[in-house]
Amino acid sequence: MRQISFSTISLKQLREIVDIKPEMDETVFDKWLHYVYEISEEEVSFLYGLLEDERLLISGFSEEELKAKFIIPILNKVNFQVGGLHDWYERTLRGVVNGVEIGGKTDFLVATGIKEPEKPYFFIQEFKPSESSSSPQDQLLGELLVALHLNNESQMLGAYVLNELWRFLLLVKNNEERYTYYLSTGFNCLNKEDLKQLYASLQGVKADIMQRL
């Protein structure tokens, strides 16, 4: 059986496995990116403090520095560890799609499970500097495709991070062979308003997952 790793997967390879193409439609993200969440003064203070601490250094962060000093604090503040959900780092995900095994380690995922992830709901990729030659978008697409098959669902949401820039990506299964993916507008986390909107959107992601459990 042919095997492909998330770390090396490309859109070209994905298109050899399934019919997948991009489309433009920002409205598909409305329930997450326009989620009504009242950020508390304490949360605003936390976000602004994090921004002030790291804004001069973030563009030069290594993969691990970006994760430890900026991304993980935000995700911990959102707190996905509720209602049987857990957040997981560097966990393996694997599945077979049209006779091809796709898998590898995921940077971050929200899933049910106790000692290991069981049913995945949300992914974040890539925690790598923007000059990286690999494509976080393609890797994320691979992860979402596998998750759709494991969950037997019609859509899966994720996000990828390039230094201060975050973008959401939605993969939709139209039928057994055809898929469409959508990219959101980017959030520049060096901008205070973007950072608050990103935080509210992640809270929207959590709320949506809780409704689906």
mmCIF file of N, CA and C in Angstrom, residues 47-173:
data_model
loop_
_atom_site.group_PDB
_atom_site.id
_atom_site.type_symbol
_atom_site.label_atom_id
_atom_site.label_comp_id
_atom_site.label_asym_id
_atom_site.label_seq_id
_atom_site.Cartn_x
_atom_site.Cartn_y
_atom_site.Cartn_z
ATOM 1 N N LEU A 47 -4.062 38.873 26.758
ATOM 2 C CA LEU A 47 -3.679 38.907 25.348
ATOM 3 C C LEU A 47 -2.731 40.058 25.054
ATOM 4 N N TYR A 48 -3.034 41.230 25.577
ATOM 5 C CA TYR A 48 -2.179 42.389 25.344
ATOM 6 C C TYR A 48 -0.818 42.211 26.009
ATOM 7 N N GLY A 49 -0.814 41.598 27.192
ATOM 8 C CA GLY A 49 0.452 41.345 27.872
ATOM 9 C C GLY A 49 1.322 40.383 27.094
ATOM 10 N N LEU A 50 0.700 39.346 26.553
ATOM 11 C CA LEU A 50 1.431 38.382 25.730
ATOM 12 C C LEU A 50 1.994 39.058 24.492
ATOM 13 N N LEU A 51 1.208 39.922 23.886
ATOM 14 C CA LEU A 51 1.640 40.631 22.687
ATOM 15 C C LEU A 51 2.818 41.546 22.980
ATOM 16 N N GLU A 52 2.750 42.280 24.067
ATOM 17 C CA GLU A 52 3.831 43.200 24.413
ATOM 18 C C GLU A 52 5.116 42.454 24.737
ATOM 19 N N ASP A 53 4.978 41.288 25.358
ATOM 20 C CA ASP A 53 6.165 40.504 25.709
ATOM 21 C C ASP A 53 6.879 39.959 24.482
ATOM 22 N N GLU A 54 6.130 39.628 23.424
ATOM 23 C CA GLU A 54 6.710 38.869 22.318
ATOM 24 C C GLU A 54 6.736 39.588 20.976
ATOM 25 N N ARG A 55 6.139 40.769 20.850
ATOM 26 C CA ARG A 55 5.968 41.367 19.523
ATOM 27 C C ARG A 55 7.287 41.660 18.813
ATOM 28 N N LEU A 56 8.347 41.998 19.537
ATOM 29 C CA LEU A 56 9.619 42.331 18.897
ATOM 30 C C LEU A 56 10.411 41.090 18.492
ATOM 31 N N LEU A 57 10.033 39.937 19.025
ATOM 32 C CA LEU A 57 10.830 38.732 18.815
ATOM 33 C C LEU A 57 10.148 37.678 17.954
ATOM 34 N N ILE A 58 8.835 37.777 17.798
ATOM 35 C CA ILE A 58 8.075 36.668 17.223
ATOM 36 C C ILE A 58 8.509 36.306 15.799
ATOM 37 N N SER A 59 8.902 37.290 15.003
ATOM 38 C CA SER A 59 9.277 36.995 13.615
ATOM 39 C C SER A 59 10.556 36.171 13.523
ATOM 40 N N GLY A 60 11.351 36.169 14.605
ATOM 41 C CA GLY A 60 12.584 35.395 14.602
ATOM 42 C C GLY A 60 12.520 34.127 15.423
ATOM 43 N N PHE A 61 11.346 33.807 15.952
ATOM 44 C CA PHE A 61 11.207 32.614 16.784
ATOM 45 C C PHE A 61 11.492 31.340 16.003
ATOM 46 N N SER A 62 12.112 30.383 16.684
ATOM 47 C CA SER A 62 12.193 29.032 16.147
ATOM 48 C C SER A 62 10.827 28.370 16.291
ATOM 49 N N GLU A 63 10.699 27.193 15.713
ATOM 50 C CA GLU A 63 9.433 26.457 15.806
ATOM 51 C C GLU A 63 9.016 26.259 17.259
ATOM 52 N N GLU A 64 9.943 25.795 18.089
ATOM 53 C CA GLU A 64 9.615 25.513 19.485
ATOM 54 C C GLU A 64 9.354 26.788 20.272
ATOM 55 N N GLU A 65 10.086 27.862 19.979
ATOM 56 C CA GLU A 65 9.857 29.131 20.673
ATOM 57 C C GLU A 65 8.484 29.701 20.346
ATOM 58 N N LEU A 66 8.107 29.635 19.067
ATOM 59 C CA LEU A 66 6.790 30.129 18.664
ATOM 60 C C LEU A 66 5.691 29.357 19.382
ATOM 61 N N LYS A 67 5.866 28.060 19.468
ATOM 62 C CA LYS A 67 4.865 27.222 20.121
ATOM 63 C C LYS A 67 4.794 27.506 21.620
ATOM 64 N N ALA A 68 5.946 27.515 22.280
ATOM 65 C CA ALA A 68 5.970 27.624 23.739
ATOM 66 C C ALA A 68 5.611 29.013 24.246
ATOM 67 N N LYS A 69 6.057 30.057 23.530
ATOM 68 C CA LYS A 69 5.907 31.415 24.054
ATOM 69 C C LYS A 69 4.652 32.137 23.578
ATOM 70 N N PHE A 70 4.046 31.659 22.488
ATOM 71 C CA PHE A 70 2.918 32.410 21.944
ATOM 72 C C PHE A 70 1.679 31.546 21.695
ATOM 73 N N ILE A 71 1.850 30.428 21.015
ATOM 74 C CA ILE A 71 0.684 29.646 20.618
ATOM 75 C C ILE A 71 0.069 28.893 21.796
ATOM 76 N N ILE A 72 0.888 28.162 22.542
ATOM 77 C CA ILE A 72 0.355 27.375 23.651
ATOM 78 C C ILE A 72 -0.322 28.243 24.707
ATOM 79 N N PRO A 73 0.259 29.397 25.102
ATOM 80 C CA PRO A 73 -0.462 30.236 26.073
ATOM 81 C C PRO A 73 -1.857 30.643 25.606
ATOM 82 N N ILE A 74 -2.006 30.960 24.319
ATOM 83 C CA ILE A 74 -3.331 31.329 23.797
ATOM 84 C C ILE A 74 -4.276 30.135 23.853
ATOM 85 N N LEU A 75 -3.816 28.972 23.416
ATOM 86 C CA LEU A 75 -4.673 27.786 23.414
ATOM 87 C C LEU A 75 -5.044 27.358 24.830
ATOM 88 N N ASN A 76 -4.107 27.489 25.765
ATOM 89 C CA ASN A 76 -4.419 27.162 27.157
ATOM 90 C C ASN A 76 -5.471 28.108 27.722
ATOM 91 N N LYS A 77 -5.408 29.367 27.312
ATOM 92 C CA LYS A 77 -6.390 30.345 27.790
ATOM 93 C C LYS A 77 -7.772 30.042 27.220
ATOM 94 N N VAL A 78 -7.834 29.631 25.966
ATOM 95 C CA VAL A 78 -9.116 29.226 25.381
ATOM 96 C C VAL A 78 -9.675 28.027 26.144
ATOM 97 N N ASN A 79 -8.787 27.094 26.488
ATOM 98 C CA ASN A 79 -9.117 25.917 27.308
ATOM 99 C C ASN A 79 -10.068 24.954 26.600
ATOM 100 N N PHE A 80 -9.482 24.116 25.771
ATOM 101 C CA PHE A 80 -10.252 23.093 25.075
ATOM 102 C C PHE A 80 -10.503 21.849 25.942
ATOM 103 N N GLN A 81 -9.981 21.834 27.159
ATOM 104 C CA GLN A 81 -10.103 20.649 28.006
ATOM 105 C C GLN A 81 -11.410 20.684 28.799
ATOM 106 N N VAL A 82 -12.512 20.502 28.106
ATOM 107 C CA VAL A 82 -13.835 20.539 28.729
ATOM 108 C C VAL A 82 -14.729 19.478 28.092
ATOM 109 N N GLY A 83 -15.681 18.977 28.875
ATOM 110 C CA GLY A 83 -16.713 18.099 28.337
ATOM 111 C C GLY A 83 -16.229 16.856 27.628
ATOM 112 N N GLY A 84 -15.128 16.279 28.091
ATOM 113 C CA GLY A 84 -14.597 15.087 27.441
ATOM 114 C C GLY A 84 -13.596 15.371 26.339
ATOM 115 N N LEU A 85 -13.358 16.651 26.054
ATOM 116 C CA LEU A 85 -12.354 17.043 25.060
ATOM 117 C C LEU A 85 -10.992 17.201 25.718
ATOM 118 N N HIS A 86 -9.958 17.025 24.915
ATOM 119 C CA HIS A 86 -8.593 17.299 25.360
ATOM 120 C C HIS A 86 -7.828 17.898 24.190
ATOM 121 N N ASP A 87 -6.804 18.686 24.519
ATOM 122 C CA ASP A 87 -5.898 19.144 23.467
ATOM 123 C C ASP A 87 -4.654 18.269 23.500
ATOM 124 N N TRP A 88 -4.168 17.950 22.321
ATOM 125 C CA TRP A 88 -3.067 16.996 22.176
ATOM 126 C C TRP A 88 -1.990 17.604 21.280
ATOM 127 N N TYR A 89 -0.733 17.340 21.640
ATOM 128 C CA TYR A 89 0.404 17.828 20.861
ATOM 129 C C TYR A 89 1.253 16.650 20.381
ATOM 130 N N GLU A 90 1.680 16.740 19.131
ATOM 131 C CA GLU A 90 2.600 15.746 18.563
ATOM 132 C C GLU A 90 2.040 14.324 18.666
ATOM 133 N N ARG A 91 0.749 14.170 18.376
ATOM 134 C CA ARG A 91 0.134 12.846 18.399
ATOM 135 C C ARG A 91 -0.054 12.328 16.970
ATOM 136 N N THR A 92 0.005 11.014 16.834
ATOM 137 C CA THR A 92 -0.069 10.386 15.518
ATOM 138 C C THR A 92 -1.515 10.199 15.070
ATOM 139 N N LEU A 93 -1.744 10.523 13.828
ATOM 140 C CA LEU A 93 -3.040 10.307 13.180
ATOM 141 C C LEU A 93 -2.775 9.573 11.875
ATOM 142 N N ARG A 94 -3.620 8.593 11.573
ATOM 143 C CA ARG A 94 -3.370 7.795 10.371
ATOM 144 C C ARG A 94 -4.688 7.259 9.826
ATOM 145 N N GLY A 95 -4.789 7.219 8.511
ATOM 146 C CA GLY A 95 -5.981 6.665 7.896
ATOM 147 C C GLY A 95 -5.721 6.304 6.443
ATOM 148 N N VAL A 96 -6.622 5.518 5.877
ATOM 149 C CA VAL A 96 -6.501 5.094 4.484
ATOM 150 C C VAL A 96 -7.587 5.774 3.670
ATOM 151 N N VAL A 97 -7.162 6.480 2.629
ATOM 152 C CA VAL A 97 -8.083 7.187 1.740
ATOM 153 C C VAL A 97 -7.848 6.688 0.319
ATOM 154 N N ASN A 98 -8.853 6.068 -0.257
ATOM 155 C CA ASN A 98 -8.758 5.541 -1.627
ATOM 156 C C ASN A 98 -7.512 4.683 -1.837
ATOM 157 N N GLY A 99 -7.236 3.828 -0.852
ATOM 158 C CA GLY A 99 -6.137 2.888 -0.973
ATOM 159 C C GLY A 99 -4.770 3.442 -0.646
ATOM 160 N N VAL A 100 -4.688 4.687 -0.202
ATOM 161 C CA VAL A 100 -3.415 5.312 0.166
ATOM 162 C C VAL A 100 -3.428 5.602 1.663
ATOM 163 N N GLU A 101 -2.401 5.145 2.369
ATOM 164 C CA GLU A 101 -2.294 5.427 3.798
ATOM 165 C C GLU A 101 -1.629 6.785 3.996
ATOM 166 N N ILE A 102 -2.339 7.683 4.674
ATOM 167 C CA ILE A 102 -1.831 9.022 4.960
ATOM 168 C C ILE A 102 -1.722 9.160 6.468
ATOM 169 N N GLY A 103 -0.585 9.654 6.962
ATOM 170 C CA GLY A 103 -0.459 9.769 8.408
ATOM 171 C C GLY A 103 0.811 10.460 8.845
ATOM 172 N N GLY A 104 0.947 10.538 10.154
ATOM 173 C CA GLY A 104 2.108 11.175 10.749
ATOM 174 C C GLY A 104 1.721 11.891 12.027
ATOM 175 N N LYS A 105 2.643 12.698 12.530
ATOM 176 C CA LYS A 105 2.392 13.451 13.755
ATOM 177 C C LYS A 105 1.697 14.770 13.442
ATOM 178 N N THR A 106 0.697 15.070 14.247
ATOM 179 C CA THR A 106 0.003 16.351 14.142
ATOM 180 C C THR A 106 0.601 17.313 15.153
ATOM 181 N N ASP A 107 0.668 18.592 14.806
ATOM 182 C CA ASP A 107 1.202 19.568 15.754
ATOM 183 C C ASP A 107 0.260 19.759 16.933
ATOM 184 N N PHE A 108 -1.026 19.940 16.641
ATOM 185 C CA PHE A 108 -2.023 20.170 17.691
ATOM 186 C C PHE A 108 -3.375 19.700 17.186
ATOM 187 N N LEU A 109 -4.110 19.003 18.042
ATOM 188 C CA LEU A 109 -5.477 18.675 17.697
ATOM 189 C C LEU A 109 -6.339 18.647 18.940
ATOM 190 N N VAL A 110 -7.610 18.928 18.737
ATOM 191 C CA VAL A 110 -8.617 18.804 19.785
ATOM 192 C C VAL A 110 -9.403 17.544 19.476
ATOM 193 N N ALA A 111 -9.479 16.650 20.458
ATOM 194 C CA ALA A 111 -10.141 15.366 20.231
ATOM 195 C C ALA A 111 -10.644 14.804 21.548
ATOM 196 N N THR A 112 -11.596 13.886 21.452
ATOM 197 C CA THR A 112 -11.973 13.108 22.618
ATOM 198 C C THR A 112 -10.878 12.082 22.877
ATOM 199 N N GLY A 113 -10.947 11.442 24.047
ATOM 200 C CA GLY A 113 -9.954 10.438 24.395
ATOM 201 C C GLY A 113 -9.415 10.665 25.790
ATOM 202 N N ILE A 114 -8.731 9.654 26.326
ATOM 203 C CA ILE A 114 -8.155 9.757 27.667
ATOM 204 C C ILE A 114 -6.632 9.682 27.593
ATOM 205 N N LYS A 115 -6.111 8.537 27.213
ATOM 206 C CA LYS A 115 -4.665 8.407 27.103
ATOM 207 C C LYS A 115 -4.161 8.715 25.703
ATOM 208 N N GLU A 116 -5.062 8.673 24.747
ATOM 209 C CA GLU A 116 -4.691 8.997 23.374
ATOM 210 C C GLU A 116 -5.912 9.548 22.652
ATOM 211 N N PRO A 117 -5.699 10.350 21.604
ATOM 212 C CA PRO A 117 -6.833 10.932 20.890
ATOM 213 C C PRO A 117 -7.697 9.860 20.237
ATOM 214 N N GLU A 118 -9.003 10.107 20.253
ATOM 215 C CA GLU A 118 -9.927 9.168 19.630
ATOM 216 C C GLU A 118 -10.645 9.814 18.448
ATOM 217 N N LYS A 119 -11.571 10.714 18.703
ATOM 218 C CA LYS A 119 -12.297 11.360 17.614
ATOM 219 C C LYS A 119 -11.832 12.809 17.485
ATOM 220 N N PRO A 120 -11.152 13.162 16.384
ATOM 221 C CA PRO A 120 -10.623 14.528 16.221
ATOM 222 C C PRO A 120 -11.680 15.509 15.727
ATOM 223 N N TYR A 121 -11.552 16.763 16.199
ATOM 224 C CA TYR A 121 -12.512 17.801 15.819
ATOM 225 C C TYR A 121 -11.864 19.064 15.242
ATOM 226 N N PHE A 122 -10.616 19.320 15.587
ATOM 227 C CA PHE A 122 -9.994 20.582 15.167
ATOM 228 C C PHE A 122 -8.484 20.415 15.198
ATOM 229 N N PHE A 123 -7.810 21.020 14.207
ATOM 230 C CA PHE A 123 -6.359 20.896 14.083
ATOM 231 C C PHE A 123 -5.708 22.273 13.953
ATOM 232 N N ILE A 124 -4.488 22.374 14.447
ATOM 233 C CA ILE A 124 -3.656 23.539 14.150
ATOM 234 C C ILE A 124 -2.303 23.037 13.665
ATOM 235 N N GLN A 125 -1.845 23.590 12.595
ATOM 236 C CA GLN A 125 -0.586 23.240 11.946
ATOM 237 C C GLN A 125 0.118 24.563 11.673
ATOM 238 N N GLU A 126 1.286 24.914 11.943
ATOM 239 C CA GLU A 126 2.435 24.146 11.641
ATOM 240 C C GLU A 126 3.511 24.487 12.650
ATOM 241 N N PHE A 127 3.325 25.613 13.299
ATOM 242 C CA PHE A 127 4.302 26.033 14.300
ATOM 243 C C PHE A 127 5.710 26.145 13.720
ATOM 244 N N LYS A 128 5.819 26.549 12.467
ATOM 245 C CA LYS A 128 7.129 26.666 11.843
ATOM 246 C C LYS A 128 7.327 28.075 11.298
ATOM 247 N N PRO A 129 8.592 28.524 11.211
ATOM 248 C CA PRO A 129 8.871 29.863 10.690
ATOM 249 C C PRO A 129 8.396 30.027 9.255
ATOM 250 N N SER A 130 8.118 31.267 8.868
ATOM 251 C CA SER A 130 7.533 31.532 7.556
ATOM 252 C C SER A 130 8.482 31.212 6.408
ATOM 253 N N GLU A 131 9.773 31.114 6.684
ATOM 254 C CA GLU A 131 10.696 30.786 5.594
ATOM 255 C C GLU A 131 10.816 29.276 5.376
ATOM 256 N N SER A 132 10.062 28.483 6.118
ATOM 257 C CA SER A 132 10.098 27.033 5.948
ATOM 258 C C SER A 132 9.701 26.660 4.526
ATOM 259 N N SER A 133 10.378 25.650 3.976
ATOM 260 C CA SER A 133 10.086 25.235 2.608
ATOM 261 C C SER A 133 8.873 24.311 2.532
ATOM 262 N N SER A 134 8.449 23.748 3.663
ATOM 263 C CA SER A 134 7.271 22.883 3.659
ATOM 264 C C SER A 134 6.007 23.729 3.701
ATOM 265 N N SER A 135 4.886 23.132 3.320
ATOM 266 C CA SER A 135 3.635 23.878 3.242
ATOM 267 C C SER A 135 2.706 23.477 4.377
ATOM 268 N N PRO A 136 2.479 24.359 5.342
ATOM 269 C CA PRO A 136 1.539 24.032 6.414
ATOM 270 C C PRO A 136 0.126 23.847 5.894
ATOM 271 N N GLN A 137 -0.226 24.554 4.830
ATOM 272 C CA GLN A 137 -1.567 24.424 4.264
ATOM 273 C C GLN A 137 -1.789 23.014 3.719
ATOM 274 N N ASP A 138 -0.812 22.491 2.980
ATOM 275 C CA ASP A 138 -0.950 21.147 2.420
ATOM 276 C C ASP A 138 -0.964 20.090 3.522
ATOM 277 N N GLN A 139 -0.113 20.266 4.529
ATOM 278 C CA GLN A 139 -0.089 19.310 5.636
ATOM 279 C C GLN A 139 -1.416 19.316 6.380
ATOM 280 N N LEU A 140 -1.957 20.512 6.598
ATOM 281 C CA LEU A 140 -3.247 20.624 7.270
ATOM 282 C C LEU A 140 -4.353 19.971 6.446
ATOM 283 N N LEU A 141 -4.334 20.179 5.136
ATOM 284 C CA LEU A 141 -5.324 19.533 4.272
ATOM 285 C C LEU A 141 -5.266 18.012 4.406
ATOM 286 N N GLY A 142 -4.060 17.471 4.466
ATOM 287 C CA GLY A 142 -3.908 16.028 4.639
ATOM 288 C C GLY A 142 -4.504 15.546 5.949
ATOM 289 N N GLU A 143 -4.270 16.295 7.017
ATOM 290 C CA GLU A 143 -4.811 15.928 8.324
ATOM 291 C C GLU A 143 -6.338 15.992 8.327
ATOM 292 N N LEU A 144 -6.883 17.051 7.733
ATOM 293 C CA LEU A 144 -8.337 17.200 7.689
ATOM 294 C C LEU A 144 -8.981 16.092 6.858
ATOM 295 N N LEU A 145 -8.324 15.718 5.762
ATOM 296 C CA LEU A 145 -8.848 14.648 4.908
ATOM 297 C C LEU A 145 -8.917 13.329 5.674
ATOM 298 N N VAL A 146 -7.853 13.002 6.388
ATOM 299 C CA VAL A 146 -7.845 11.771 7.178
ATOM 300 C C VAL A 146 -8.914 11.825 8.264
ATOM 301 N N ALA A 147 -9.034 12.972 8.938
ATOM 302 C CA ALA A 147 -10.025 13.109 10.008
ATOM 303 C C ALA A 147 -11.448 12.942 9.486
ATOM 304 N N LEU A 148 -11.722 13.475 8.299
ATOM 305 C CA LEU A 148 -13.049 13.308 7.706
ATOM 306 C C LEU A 148 -13.385 11.834 7.511
ATOM 307 N N HIS A 149 -12.398 11.075 7.052
ATOM 308 C CA HIS A 149 -12.634 9.654 6.823
ATOM 309 C C HIS A 149 -12.777 8.898 8.139
ATOM 310 N N LEU A 150 -11.984 9.251 9.139
ATOM 311 C CA LEU A 150 -12.081 8.574 10.432
ATOM 312 C C LEU A 150 -13.408 8.871 11.116
ATOM 313 N N ASN A 151 -13.870 10.110 11.010
ATOM 314 C CA ASN A 151 -15.111 10.532 11.673
ATOM 315 C C ASN A 151 -16.356 10.259 10.848
ATOM 316 N N ASN A 152 -16.162 9.992 9.556
ATOM 317 C CA ASN A 152 -17.291 9.847 8.627
ATOM 318 C C ASN A 152 -18.175 11.094 8.656
ATOM 319 N N GLU A 153 -17.540 12.262 8.536
ATOM 320 C CA GLU A 153 -18.250 13.533 8.558
ATOM 321 C C GLU A 153 -18.082 14.250 7.223
ATOM 322 N N SER A 154 -18.814 15.347 7.071
ATOM 323 C CA SER A 154 -18.810 16.058 5.790
ATOM 324 C C SER A 154 -17.925 17.296 5.784
ATOM 325 N N GLN A 155 -17.461 17.747 6.952
ATOM 326 C CA GLN A 155 -16.553 18.892 6.970
ATOM 327 C C GLN A 155 -15.673 18.851 8.208
ATOM 328 N N MET A 156 -14.495 19.478 8.088
ATOM 329 C CA MET A 156 -13.537 19.509 9.189
ATOM 330 C C MET A 156 -12.778 20.828 9.121
ATOM 331 N N LEU A 157 -12.597 21.431 10.297
ATOM 332 C CA LEU A 157 -11.958 22.748 10.393
ATOM 333 C C LEU A 157 -10.572 22.636 10.998
ATOM 334 N N GLY A 158 -9.682 23.483 10.515
ATOM 335 C CA GLY A 158 -8.356 23.589 11.099
ATOM 336 C C GLY A 158 -7.825 24.992 10.909
ATOM 337 N N ALA A 159 -6.600 25.206 11.361
ATOM 338 C CA ALA A 159 -5.935 26.496 11.178
ATOM 339 C C ALA A 159 -4.444 26.243 11.037
ATOM 340 N N TYR A 160 -3.766 27.158 10.358
ATOM 341 C CA TYR A 160 -2.311 27.056 10.334
ATOM 342 C C TYR A 160 -1.691 28.394 10.693
ATOM 343 N N VAL A 161 -0.471 28.309 11.223
ATOM 344 C CA VAL A 161 0.205 29.470 11.791
ATOM 345 C C VAL A 161 1.550 29.662 11.106
ATOM 346 N N LEU A 162 1.801 30.883 10.633
ATOM 347 C CA LEU A 162 3.112 31.272 10.113
ATOM 348 C C LEU A 162 3.556 32.500 10.894
ATOM 349 N N ASN A 163 4.364 32.263 11.915
ATOM 350 C CA ASN A 163 4.774 33.334 12.820
ATOM 351 C C ASN A 163 3.554 34.039 13.393
ATOM 352 N N GLU A 164 3.352 35.322 13.089
ATOM 353 C CA GLU A 164 2.229 36.050 13.673
ATOM 354 C C GLU A 164 0.924 35.875 12.899
ATOM 355 N N LEU A 165 0.954 35.215 11.736
ATOM 356 C CA LEU A 165 -0.236 35.097 10.891
ATOM 357 C C LEU A 165 -0.949 33.760 11.109
ATOM 358 N N TRP A 166 -2.252 33.840 11.391
ATOM 359 C CA TRP A 166 -3.107 32.658 11.524
ATOM 360 C C TRP A 166 -4.161 32.693 10.421
ATOM 361 N N ARG A 167 -4.440 31.520 9.821
ATOM 362 C CA ARG A 167 -5.543 31.402 8.865
ATOM 363 C C ARG A 167 -6.314 30.118 9.145
ATOM 364 N N PHE A 168 -7.622 30.206 9.042
ATOM 365 C CA PHE A 168 -8.466 29.024 9.187
ATOM 366 C C PHE A 168 -8.681 28.378 7.821
ATOM 367 N N LEU A 169 -8.853 27.062 7.842
ATOM 368 C CA LEU A 169 -9.065 26.295 6.618
ATOM 369 C C LEU A 169 -10.191 25.302 6.872
ATOM 370 N N LEU A 170 -11.161 25.284 5.992
ATOM 371 C CA LEU A 170 -12.289 24.362 6.096
ATOM 372 C C LEU A 170 -12.276 23.414 4.905
ATOM 373 N N LEU A 171 -12.289 22.116 5.188
ATOM 374 C CA LEU A 171 -12.370 21.104 4.134
ATOM 375 C C LEU A 171 -13.777 20.503 4.144
ATOM 376 N N VAL A 172 -14.423 20.516 2.985
ATOM 377 C CA VAL A 172 -15.796 20.021 2.854
ATOM 378 C C VAL A 172 -15.810 18.829 1.899
ATOM 379 N N LYS A 173 -16.455 17.761 2.341
ATOM 380 C CA LYS A 173 -16.607 16.566 1.510
ATOM 381 C C LYS A 173 -17.920 16.668 0.750
#
